[in-house]
XYZ file of C-alpha atoms in Angstrom:
703
model
C -14.571 -19.824 -110.856
C -11.181 -19.007 -111.233
C -10.358 -15.154 -111.374
C -7.101 -13.822 -113.423
C -5.284 -11.017 -111.738
C -4.748 -7.892 -114.470
C -1.332 -7.022 -114.319
C 0.630 -3.624 -115.575
C 4.252 -3.792 -115.651
C 6.334 -0.853 -117.312
C 9.926 -0.169 -117.708
C 12.863 0.184 -119.826
C 12.985 -3.775 -120.391
C 9.720 -3.536 -121.840
C 8.250 -6.418 -119.632
C 4.791 -5.456 -120.747
C 2.778 -3.030 -123.152
C 1.158 -0.333 -121.105
C -0.036 3.032 -121.427
C 3.370 5.613 -120.842
C 3.448 7.877 -117.832
C 5.757 10.976 -118.437
C 8.659 11.298 -115.935
C 9.765 14.547 -115.264
C 12.133 15.529 -114.462
C 12.674 19.214 -112.853
C 15.318 21.418 -112.622
C 15.645 22.806 -108.328
C 15.870 26.212 -107.270
C 18.882 26.923 -105.445
C 19.215 27.224 -101.984
C 18.631 30.951 -101.881
C 15.377 30.209 -103.453
C 14.524 27.588 -101.168
C 12.676 29.598 -98.044
C 14.156 27.979 -94.652
C 10.986 26.697 -92.431
C 10.173 28.991 -89.592
C 12.233 28.941 -86.598
C 10.921 26.868 -83.778
C 12.921 28.138 -80.775
C 14.366 26.848 -78.449
C 12.628 24.259 -75.739
C 14.407 23.266 -72.325
C 13.318 20.734 -70.071
C 14.068 21.256 -65.931
C 14.203 17.905 -63.763
C 13.471 18.007 -60.451
C 15.795 16.657 -57.861
C 16.164 15.864 -54.480
C 13.773 14.939 -51.795
C 11.720 17.865 -51.963
C 10.645 17.552 -56.025
C 7.712 15.331 -55.084
C 5.881 18.569 -54.205
C 7.674 20.911 -56.862
C 6.090 18.136 -59.487
C 2.512 18.177 -58.104
C 2.448 21.968 -57.989
C 3.477 21.849 -61.681
C 0.571 19.594 -62.204
C -1.421 21.707 -60.285
C -0.987 25.183 -61.594
C -0.603 24.090 -65.257
C -4.000 22.296 -65.066
C -5.762 24.877 -63.186
C -5.307 27.655 -66.034
C -6.688 24.696 -68.743
C -9.903 23.326 -66.436
C -13.282 24.573 -67.438
C -16.602 23.250 -66.740
C -16.325 19.963 -68.497
C -12.933 19.242 -66.757
C -9.289 19.394 -68.635
C -9.353 19.554 -71.936
C -6.805 17.178 -73.780
C -6.349 13.192 -74.428
C -7.837 10.980 -71.757
C -10.969 13.157 -70.515
C -14.040 13.850 -71.976
C -14.446 17.554 -72.870
C -13.068 19.987 -75.385
C -9.942 18.334 -77.212
C -6.819 20.343 -77.158
C -4.667 17.880 -78.406
C -4.428 18.003 -82.526
C -2.610 14.687 -83.645
C -1.260 14.446 -86.497
C 3.776 7.305 -83.570
C 15.625 17.868 -109.553
C 18.614 18.760 -111.400
C 21.605 20.113 -109.279
C 22.441 23.690 -111.046
C 25.885 24.351 -112.251
C 27.224 26.165 -109.282
C 25.979 23.759 -106.699
C 28.231 21.537 -105.185
C 28.453 18.056 -106.302
C 25.763 16.098 -104.144
C 26.942 13.416 -102.309
C 26.388 9.802 -103.884
C 24.108 7.293 -102.971
C 25.398 4.547 -100.165
C 24.794 1.294 -100.410
C 21.964 1.553 -97.967
C 21.030 -1.855 -97.569
C 22.794 -2.251 -94.350
C 21.159 0.483 -92.528
C 18.371 -1.515 -92.192
C 16.033 -4.628 -93.161
C 14.399 -7.218 -91.780
C 15.620 -8.100 -88.048
C 16.933 -11.625 -86.404
C 13.392 -12.031 -85.776
C 11.891 -11.811 -88.933
C 10.554 -8.122 -88.716
C 11.194 -5.201 -90.862
C 12.853 -2.440 -88.921
C 14.081 1.028 -89.534
C 17.266 0.727 -87.557
C 19.641 -2.288 -88.254
C 20.218 -4.175 -84.603
C 17.091 -2.498 -83.250
C 14.088 -4.937 -83.056
C 10.417 -3.600 -83.089
C 7.731 -5.301 -81.297
C 5.131 -6.730 -84.210
C 2.776 -9.295 -84.338
C 4.711 -12.322 -85.404
C 8.450 -13.288 -84.460
C 10.729 -15.897 -85.478
C 13.671 -17.152 -82.971
C 16.020 -20.124 -84.528
C 13.276 -22.643 -85.733
C 10.464 -21.264 -83.632
C 7.936 -18.676 -84.884
C 5.220 -16.661 -82.362
C 2.223 -15.157 -83.910
C -0.636 -13.538 -82.440
C -4.471 -14.622 -82.970
C -7.834 -14.393 -81.868
C -6.264 -13.684 -78.325
C -3.711 -16.615 -78.163
C -0.053 -16.752 -78.427
C 0.668 -19.776 -80.800
C 3.976 -21.298 -81.512
C 5.000 -23.395 -84.587
C 7.914 -24.656 -85.802
C 9.291 -23.576 -89.057
C 12.307 -24.950 -91.474
C 10.818 -28.679 -91.558
C 11.843 -30.651 -93.982
C 10.885 -34.126 -95.563
C 14.492 -35.023 -94.538
C 13.534 -34.039 -90.544
C 9.905 -35.817 -90.741
C 7.486 -33.215 -91.836
C 6.568 -32.234 -95.400
C 7.959 -28.603 -95.000
C 5.009 -26.370 -93.875
C 4.992 -24.608 -90.156
C 4.366 -27.259 -87.298
C 1.947 -26.238 -84.792
C 3.737 -26.956 -81.338
C 1.546 -25.223 -78.475
C -0.503 -22.182 -78.060
C -0.999 -20.086 -74.874
C -4.784 -18.830 -74.708
C -4.803 -15.005 -72.900
C -8.238 -14.523 -71.899
C -7.551 -11.621 -70.212
C -5.473 -9.939 -72.771
C -6.295 -8.169 -76.057
C -2.869 -8.877 -77.515
C -1.720 -6.782 -80.764
C 2.057 -7.274 -80.553
C 5.227 -8.893 -79.252
C 8.838 -8.993 -78.426
C 11.127 -12.042 -77.990
C 14.071 -12.705 -77.365
C 15.353 -16.853 -76.791
C 13.248 -18.712 -75.564
C 11.498 -16.043 -73.378
C 8.410 -13.454 -75.261
C 6.785 -10.572 -73.468
C 3.022 -9.923 -75.029
C 1.942 -6.384 -75.049
C -1.706 -5.260 -75.417
C -4.785 -3.804 -73.296
C -6.625 -6.114 -70.626
C -9.511 -7.488 -72.358
C -13.118 -5.312 -72.903
C -11.009 -2.439 -70.944
C -12.904 0.773 -70.789
C -10.122 2.216 -69.322
C -9.939 3.483 -65.386
C -12.378 6.123 -64.199
C -11.743 8.854 -61.572
C -15.285 9.169 -60.298
C -16.124 12.199 -57.868
C -17.478 10.523 -54.443
C -18.841 14.010 -53.483
C -19.475 15.400 -56.517
C -21.978 18.320 -55.281
C -25.745 18.450 -56.058
C -25.880 21.021 -58.674
C -29.522 21.871 -60.103
C -28.812 21.278 -64.114
C -25.632 19.449 -63.829
C -24.643 16.046 -64.599
C -21.938 14.712 -62.002
C -19.823 12.476 -62.357
C -17.917 12.713 -65.395
C -15.796 9.980 -66.589
C -12.277 10.467 -66.966
C -11.136 7.422 -69.187
C -7.361 6.425 -68.864
C -6.108 3.343 -70.958
C -4.506 0.502 -69.557
C -1.333 -1.441 -71.087
C -0.841 -5.199 -70.004
C 2.242 -7.033 -70.812
C 2.834 -10.492 -70.161
C 5.812 -12.289 -69.902
C 6.196 -16.245 -71.348
C 8.699 -18.684 -70.864
C 9.345 -20.707 -73.942
C 11.586 -23.176 -72.480
C 9.008 -26.180 -73.631
C 7.828 -24.184 -76.856
C 5.084 -27.088 -76.422
C 3.457 -25.296 -73.434
C 4.446 -21.764 -73.156
C 4.194 -20.938 -69.692
C 2.814 -17.191 -68.207
C 5.295 -16.350 -65.873
C 4.703 -12.442 -64.594
C 1.783 -9.357 -65.460
C 2.831 -6.185 -65.355
C -0.498 -3.734 -65.453
C 0.476 0.509 -66.050
C -2.314 3.304 -66.413
C -1.673 4.259 -69.985
C -1.175 3.660 -73.886
C 1.943 1.755 -74.757
C 3.007 4.233 -77.745
C 5.668 1.994 -78.935
C 8.166 -1.148 -78.239
C 11.911 -1.641 -79.145
C 15.035 -4.141 -78.260
C 18.440 -3.711 -78.284
C 20.724 -6.248 -77.076
C 18.087 -8.401 -74.919
C 17.001 -5.210 -73.416
C 13.516 -3.751 -74.167
C 12.579 -0.430 -74.481
C 8.915 0.458 -73.961
C 7.462 4.424 -74.401
C 3.985 4.680 -72.478
C 1.806 7.920 -72.052
C -0.264 8.142 -69.137
C -2.938 10.770 -68.729
C -4.146 11.684 -65.528
C -7.414 10.491 -63.948
C -9.602 13.330 -61.823
C -13.221 13.426 -60.461
C -15.101 16.099 -63.056
C -18.727 17.213 -62.902
C -20.019 18.713 -65.737
C -22.910 20.975 -66.491
C -26.259 19.884 -68.693
C -26.747 23.414 -69.974
C -25.432 26.785 -69.882
C -26.685 28.034 -66.387
C -24.232 26.113 -64.349
C -21.050 26.518 -66.543
C -19.026 28.708 -63.943
C -20.379 26.400 -61.109
C -19.129 23.145 -62.892
C -15.692 25.255 -64.157
C -15.026 25.632 -59.717
C -15.896 22.322 -59.006
C -13.683 20.811 -61.777
C -10.823 23.529 -60.365
C -11.140 21.847 -56.832
C -10.647 18.792 -58.004
C -7.377 19.858 -59.663
C -6.423 21.396 -56.191
C -7.303 18.163 -54.306
C -5.292 16.030 -56.718
C -2.119 14.208 -55.422
C 0.972 12.692 -57.317
C -0.974 9.791 -57.923
C -3.601 11.021 -59.989
C -0.943 12.290 -62.221
C 1.902 9.328 -62.381
C 1.137 6.030 -63.443
C 0.581 3.381 -61.307
C 1.963 -0.130 -61.544
C 1.101 -3.818 -61.025
C 3.753 -6.667 -61.427
C 1.917 -9.937 -60.366
C 3.393 -13.380 -60.397
C 1.114 -15.782 -62.891
C 1.057 -19.526 -62.312
C 1.014 -21.904 -65.284
C -2.722 -21.377 -66.013
C -2.261 -17.709 -66.159
C -3.689 -17.144 -62.510
C -2.401 -14.821 -60.393
C -0.504 -16.291 -57.261
C 0.465 -14.189 -54.158
C 0.578 -10.368 -53.365
C 0.569 -8.184 -56.313
C 3.520 -5.521 -55.817
C 1.918 -2.132 -56.523
C 3.807 1.146 -56.948
C 4.536 3.921 -59.637
C 5.990 3.475 -62.700
C 8.483 6.365 -62.415
C 8.858 8.164 -59.039
C 8.448 12.261 -59.266
C 12.927 12.836 -59.050
C 12.477 10.505 -62.387
C 10.377 13.355 -63.891
C 11.539 15.870 -66.138
C 9.241 18.966 -66.508
C 9.106 21.293 -69.587
C 9.166 25.214 -69.480
C 6.669 25.225 -72.487
C 3.614 23.437 -72.382
C 3.619 19.892 -74.167
C 0.186 18.341 -72.553
C -0.298 17.125 -69.056
C 0.236 13.247 -69.464
C 3.164 11.854 -68.084
C 5.678 10.270 -70.764
C 7.515 7.183 -69.755
C 10.430 5.370 -70.768
C 10.947 2.358 -69.394
C 13.866 -0.331 -69.937
C 13.004 -4.079 -69.577
C 16.134 -6.918 -69.025
C 15.026 -10.093 -71.225
C 18.574 -11.297 -71.382
C 19.420 -14.941 -70.051
C 19.130 -15.079 -66.091
C 17.198 -11.363 -65.951
C 14.169 -11.147 -63.855
C 12.019 -9.840 -67.051
C 9.717 -7.565 -66.182
C 10.649 -7.605 -62.631
C 13.760 -5.975 -63.368
C 12.945 -2.531 -64.943
C 13.985 0.779 -64.582
C 12.254 4.293 -65.923
C 12.338 7.871 -66.763
C 9.486 10.354 -67.931
C 9.091 14.005 -69.262
C 5.436 15.394 -68.582
C 4.423 15.469 -72.294
C 2.339 13.835 -74.631
C 3.666 11.134 -76.793
C 2.800 10.054 -80.430
C 5.741 8.724 -82.488
C 8.900 6.523 -81.241
C 11.968 6.409 -83.457
C 15.211 4.564 -81.679
C 18.684 3.809 -82.328
C 21.122 1.360 -80.420
C 21.939 3.837 -77.791
C 19.253 6.613 -78.567
C 15.316 6.853 -78.177
C 13.268 9.731 -79.587
C 9.826 10.572 -78.955
C 7.647 13.002 -80.612
C 4.652 14.549 -79.685
C 1.789 16.210 -81.700
C 1.448 19.993 -82.031
C -0.854 21.420 -79.354
C -4.139 23.341 -80.072
C -5.003 25.863 -76.802
C -8.840 26.205 -76.125
C -9.628 29.570 -76.004
C -13.012 29.072 -74.917
C -14.188 26.125 -72.937
C -18.362 26.170 -73.802
C -19.146 23.724 -76.695
C -22.858 23.863 -75.620
C -22.804 27.895 -76.959
C -22.616 28.224 -80.991
C -19.547 30.301 -81.907
C -17.316 29.404 -79.382
C -14.602 26.876 -80.675
C -10.828 25.567 -80.336
C -8.471 27.558 -81.771
C -4.900 26.405 -82.691
C -2.061 28.638 -82.093
C 0.033 30.428 -84.580
C 2.782 28.112 -83.725
C 2.750 24.837 -84.873
C 5.463 22.786 -83.456
C 6.016 19.080 -82.969
C 8.339 18.466 -79.960
C 10.971 15.706 -79.543
C 12.456 14.161 -76.394
C 15.641 12.600 -76.457
C 16.441 9.742 -74.171
C 19.739 7.980 -73.707
C 20.418 3.912 -72.508
C 23.422 3.351 -70.147
C 25.883 0.509 -70.486
C 23.286 -1.204 -67.954
C 20.093 -0.668 -69.774
C 19.058 2.301 -67.506
C 16.953 4.826 -69.198
C 18.036 8.701 -68.891
C 16.286 11.924 -69.985
C 18.839 13.780 -72.220
C 17.147 16.840 -74.192
C 14.209 18.307 -75.787
C 13.762 20.523 -79.185
C 11.089 21.392 -81.672
C 10.609 21.543 -85.124
C 7.977 22.925 -87.257
C 4.726 21.124 -88.264
C 3.598 17.580 -87.558
C 5.517 14.092 -88.711
C 4.231 11.373 -90.736
C 5.318 8.713 -88.139
C 8.832 7.248 -87.246
C 10.625 7.417 -90.639
C 10.245 11.300 -90.368
C 13.017 10.970 -87.635
C 16.811 9.866 -88.223
C 20.044 10.104 -85.998
C 23.350 9.983 -88.293
C 26.796 11.291 -86.957
C 25.277 13.132 -83.907
C 22.764 14.825 -85.622
C 18.626 14.148 -85.869
C 17.125 14.882 -88.828
C 13.418 15.291 -88.974
C 10.908 15.758 -91.907
C 7.868 17.602 -91.171
C 4.740 19.067 -92.716
C 2.872 22.686 -91.771
C -0.399 22.700 -92.655
C -1.899 26.415 -93.568
C -3.730 28.237 -90.320
C -5.720 30.291 -93.327
C -7.452 29.186 -96.258
C -5.097 31.677 -98.180
C -1.835 29.763 -97.408
C -0.232 26.612 -98.300
C 1.122 23.553 -96.865
C 4.491 23.127 -97.278
C 6.780 20.355 -96.183
C 10.632 20.634 -94.630
C 13.426 18.917 -93.177
C 15.312 20.308 -90.275
C 18.696 19.054 -88.524
C 18.972 18.959 -84.732
C 21.852 18.331 -82.873
C 22.373 18.501 -78.554
C 23.525 21.283 -76.929
C 22.827 20.318 -73.104
C 19.405 19.857 -72.374
C 18.213 21.105 -75.714
C 18.194 19.702 -79.476
C 18.734 22.981 -81.021
C 18.704 23.666 -85.176
C 21.278 23.450 -87.020
C 20.469 23.510 -90.542
C 17.138 23.556 -92.337
C 15.573 23.326 -95.857
C 12.110 24.210 -96.685
C 9.409 24.883 -99.717
C 9.187 21.336 -100.006
C 6.006 19.981 -101.706
C 3.882 23.539 -101.580
C 0.068 22.406 -101.347
C 0.798 18.925 -100.873
C 1.643 16.858 -97.755
C 4.595 13.950 -97.045
C 3.833 10.440 -98.127
C 6.768 8.758 -96.837
C 10.035 9.414 -96.131
C 13.447 7.611 -96.115
C 17.128 8.911 -94.573
C 20.101 6.538 -95.717
C 23.204 8.181 -94.363
C 24.038 11.374 -95.897
C 21.066 11.487 -98.082
C 17.159 11.919 -97.583
C 14.726 10.883 -99.724
C 10.873 12.611 -99.120
C 7.719 11.974 -101.119
C 4.703 14.312 -100.518
C 1.390 14.059 -103.210
C -1.444 16.172 -103.855
C -1.908 14.813 -107.611
C 1.204 13.827 -108.770
C 4.562 12.436 -106.322
C 7.452 14.675 -106.095
C 10.247 12.417 -105.227
C 12.698 15.014 -103.543
C 16.176 13.865 -103.139
C 18.368 15.768 -100.359
C 22.015 15.988 -99.405
C 22.412 16.005 -95.663
C 26.162 15.922 -95.628
C 26.739 19.196 -94.175
C 24.182 19.515 -91.139
C 24.163 23.038 -91.391
C 23.190 23.186 -95.150
C 20.989 20.675 -96.099
C 19.804 21.158 -99.856
C 17.514 19.677 -102.202
C 19.600 17.912 -105.293
C 16.936 16.271 -107.436
C 13.429 16.096 -108.280
C 11.367 13.306 -109.686
C 7.372 14.233 -110.999
C 4.980 10.544 -111.402
C 1.511 9.764 -111.084
C 0.691 8.282 -107.951
C 3.006 8.268 -104.914
C 5.015 5.833 -102.804
C 3.592 5.636 -99.111
C 6.569 3.274 -98.211
C 10.350 3.537 -99.412
C 13.003 0.730 -99.071
C 16.565 0.263 -100.167
C 17.115 -2.923 -101.940
C 20.798 -2.346 -103.330
C 23.259 0.264 -103.948
C 21.359 3.409 -105.327
C 18.142 1.522 -105.728
C 14.891 2.432 -103.604
C 11.907 0.338 -103.940
C 8.486 2.490 -103.442
C 5.018 0.908 -102.196
C 1.846 2.782 -103.093
C -0.945 3.894 -105.033
C -0.872 4.766 -108.690
C -3.126 7.563 -109.437
C -4.491 9.445 -112.665
C -3.511 13.234 -113.896
C -6.232 14.158 -111.433
C -4.926 12.422 -108.395
C -7.379 10.060 -108.064
C -5.564 6.882 -106.826
C -6.188 3.604 -109.163
C -4.772 0.888 -107.416
C -1.089 -0.723 -105.729
C 1.880 0.007 -107.228
C 5.379 -0.897 -106.720
C 7.721 1.504 -108.459
C 11.915 0.886 -108.804
C 13.633 3.839 -108.337
C 17.214 4.767 -109.429
C 18.759 7.333 -106.896
C 22.511 6.592 -107.450
C 22.983 10.183 -108.933
C 20.850 12.088 -106.431
C 20.643 15.148 -108.842
C 19.100 12.625 -111.469
C 16.450 10.216 -109.866
C 14.428 7.806 -112.250
C 11.995 5.412 -111.981
C 13.573 2.326 -113.606
C 10.511 0.254 -113.530
C 7.227 -0.501 -111.887
C 4.106 -2.868 -111.491
C 0.824 -1.616 -110.859
C -2.431 -3.907 -109.227
C -5.472 -1.914 -110.362
C -8.019 -1.747 -107.647
C -5.430 -3.175 -105.067
C -4.143 -1.919 -101.723
C -1.355 -2.914 -99.435
C -1.073 -3.130 -95.596
C 2.609 -2.213 -96.481
C 1.416 1.300 -97.226
C 0.297 2.311 -93.572
C 2.794 -0.584 -91.813
C 6.109 -0.965 -92.828
C 6.054 -4.503 -90.645
C 3.886 -5.575 -93.288
C 6.578 -5.195 -95.994
C 9.659 -8.106 -96.102
C 12.672 -7.443 -98.638
C 14.935 -10.725 -98.362
C 16.703 -13.268 -100.785
C 16.154 -10.352 -103.174
C 12.761 -10.634 -103.223
C 10.018 -8.335 -102.138
C 6.937 -9.604 -100.638
C 3.822 -7.207 -100.090
C 0.337 -8.432 -99.041
C -2.432 -7.388 -100.789
C -6.178 -6.765 -100.943
C -8.161 -6.327 -104.073
C -11.630 -5.455 -104.508
C -12.717 -7.573 -107.909
C -14.848 -4.939 -109.687
C -16.111 -7.766 -112.387
C -17.183 -9.987 -109.977
C -19.535 -7.296 -107.846
C -18.807 -4.444 -104.713
C -18.602 -6.570 -102.095
C -15.808 -9.564 -103.757
C -12.149 -9.432 -102.923
C -9.236 -11.036 -103.703
C -6.032 -11.626 -101.610
C -2.715 -12.817 -101.184
C 1.158 -11.732 -101.091
C 2.809 -10.344 -104.256
C 6.092 -11.889 -104.452
C 8.639 -9.480 -106.843
C 12.125 -10.254 -107.636
C 14.252 -7.416 -108.008
C 16.643 -8.085 -111.096
C 19.325 -6.055 -110.999
C 17.720 -2.823 -112.120
C 14.469 -4.696 -113.291
C 11.550 -6.099 -111.686
C 10.634 -9.370 -112.223
C 7.132 -10.617 -113.460
C 5.119 -10.816 -110.130
C 4.046 -14.095 -108.436
C 1.077 -14.158 -106.291
C 1.176 -16.459 -103.211
C -1.805 -17.773 -102.009
C -2.704 -17.683 -98.186
C -6.331 -19.309 -98.581
C -5.430 -23.244 -98.758
C -2.689 -22.042 -101.051
C -5.237 -21.770 -104.141
C -7.493 -19.139 -105.570
C -11.046 -18.602 -104.011
C -13.872 -20.288 -105.551
C -16.101 -17.326 -105.292
C -19.034 -18.957 -107.060
C -19.373 -22.180 -105.190
C -22.534 -22.620 -103.036
C -22.274 -21.878 -99.473
C -19.035 -19.882 -100.329
C -19.082 -17.032 -97.266
C -17.199 -13.974 -98.632
C -16.708 -12.278 -95.573
C -15.027 -15.287 -93.494
C -12.940 -16.066 -96.103
C -11.672 -12.683 -97.255
C -11.146 -11.837 -93.189
C -9.393 -15.393 -92.790
C -7.045 -14.981 -95.374
C -5.570 -11.651 -95.460
C -2.184 -12.022 -95.453
C -0.568 -9.959 -92.592
C 2.821 -11.134 -92.090
C 5.490 -12.795 -94.288
C 8.458 -14.259 -92.459
C 11.226 -15.707 -94.657
C 13.748 -18.497 -93.649
C 16.654 -20.539 -95.888
C 14.153 -22.363 -97.155
C 10.653 -21.113 -96.833
C 8.255 -18.161 -96.623
C 5.608 -18.059 -94.078
C 2.527 -15.773 -94.678
C 0.710 -15.414 -91.496
C -3.030 -14.777 -91.352
C -5.626 -15.022 -88.152
C -6.689 -18.464 -89.045
C -3.489 -20.016 -90.225
C 0.295 -20.021 -91.673
C 0.695 -20.794 -95.505
C 4.251 -22.034 -96.495
C 5.954 -21.698 -99.748
C 9.152 -22.704 -101.155
C 11.459 -19.514 -100.868
C 13.377 -20.723 -104.276
C 10.882 -21.408 -106.614
C 7.790 -19.979 -104.866
C 5.381 -22.910 -105.342
C 3.056 -23.461 -102.486
C 4.221 -26.282 -100.274
C 1.200 -26.546 -97.475
C -1.191 -24.268 -95.032
C -1.277 -24.809 -90.700
C -4.404 -24.020 -89.381
C -4.048 -22.585 -86.074
C -6.133 -24.790 -83.714
C -8.788 -22.360 -82.863
C -9.244 -21.019 -86.320
C -12.087 -23.342 -86.928
C -13.299 -24.652 -90.708
C -10.245 -24.115 -93.009
C -10.600 -23.189 -96.563
C -9.951 -26.237 -98.628
C -6.390 -27.703 -99.539
């Protein structure tokens, strides 16, 4: 039983008849009417240096933790207890100067040389699929699979991807990788990793007390793989680090890894309110007895045999030394936020050739350029009570909602250095909320109301480096009152920001003068764009959700915006798919734009079939000038629509296995990656070529 997709397209060209939705161009208040966001104030970090620095660093950890520790340990990430971390990783008026014109923005970002959609051109991002020459690497089911692509009939194949080899990673739950030539680094956590624990060997026997209390610290595992013979991928080294991987980038063959590591301490905890004070004193003693190994992340480097077994004695030490750690004067957490570089260029020793630096802070969001790396932390909440057993005692946020941002630079040899820190009001939606342009960092953030009588609002803050500080030089606030940011895109001197509650205001911003950023235009449409991508001079493509007048989302929507004149943004065209969503709404790596073709994976609930019936595939939509062509669906399940009415049809298995995760484009073909295999389509006429099942994927859908 084949199911037809219900499409809805609209635009000036009248591709299909649909209910019209009004586009409202609203006048924008003058700069004087728009309040500036609150000044978060300066923030300084001081690095400890010299032989005595280790004692000073340990004293900082102990003194800071002592004030926060309670009967349930240290409140915050990585521990059980009271959590103190709150993570949230128009028309210009006549007297305004003429706004900057939209640049040809497509060169500022796009698809990397490894086939990944990236934020900054030349800065690759770790992902679950990577392309190098004719090799396609994918992660699936705990294995690294190597395939050859661009195989044609003249070259001995039928055009589909050809499996060459695979590497089982039984001790790793892989979720991303980087690739340089014939070398790859696979990243994840040890399989079944429950986290390291700090258990009190001498926990006191206290009546009514549970002892010890588990302190959890996850582990990041990196496995280096030699692909000299792609039919036999060979693991060579493995690096284990206590902490969570915030993100990874690759510039000119040198990887940058950001890892956030929580301390492990032996806590005790009370069973009831009778022993709260005793537990608090016990936990404070644990802090006083802590050493640097409690706070700084350990790292273990192992050499691997071809079968993946560890050979020889592993090298154990710290990921960073105490003299490489900067300590903030403003509290930013008690985790160690490390930036480590790994040289993956030919002739380098990979995971064995690394260097690092760190700050004492949490880290949630990573943004990088060719020479700089920014890591943003979440606003902190300070606990005013440490007894969750008593009603009415809760954690209370401080009045100062701020996101701290830490800047690292990279030397010519690839070594990282901590450079400066600053802060902006509110919280960030993700990496696209930050952008560096001509020595200035632009940051879009949303400030949530502290009280029910207040409203949320968004702002853009412009920072520059002044010594060890990132200082505010300009800002514009009052954007999207009562709404939150859904997507951001900075392109050269311009910025685009989408907020949403019931409608989708697309704000255009002129950032050409860092000291006086201003809103130049605003476009109100129903629904919202969760991801914005430049698709030509003055053109943006938005991927998100359509919505009704009450703000209820109704399905996937792709919108083509004309932003050539920032004072008058317009929506030129759109494509809608009811009851559908896309992974590209939450992860830009799922989106691809190549050959003038937008590729958007989707899943769609088939309401007419039943509550548990779904369809999936890749929407292929060509951007033809100022119009969107009729979409074509690229099937990833045997290149045919599922026969959901046949006997023995396993809906759950088929749905999960055929959900498209990534698309990679070459000169000849489009490769859609699923957890069970790779579907191939012709890049010119989009016809299906074939489906290549992974060797361990089990039964495949019929072709």
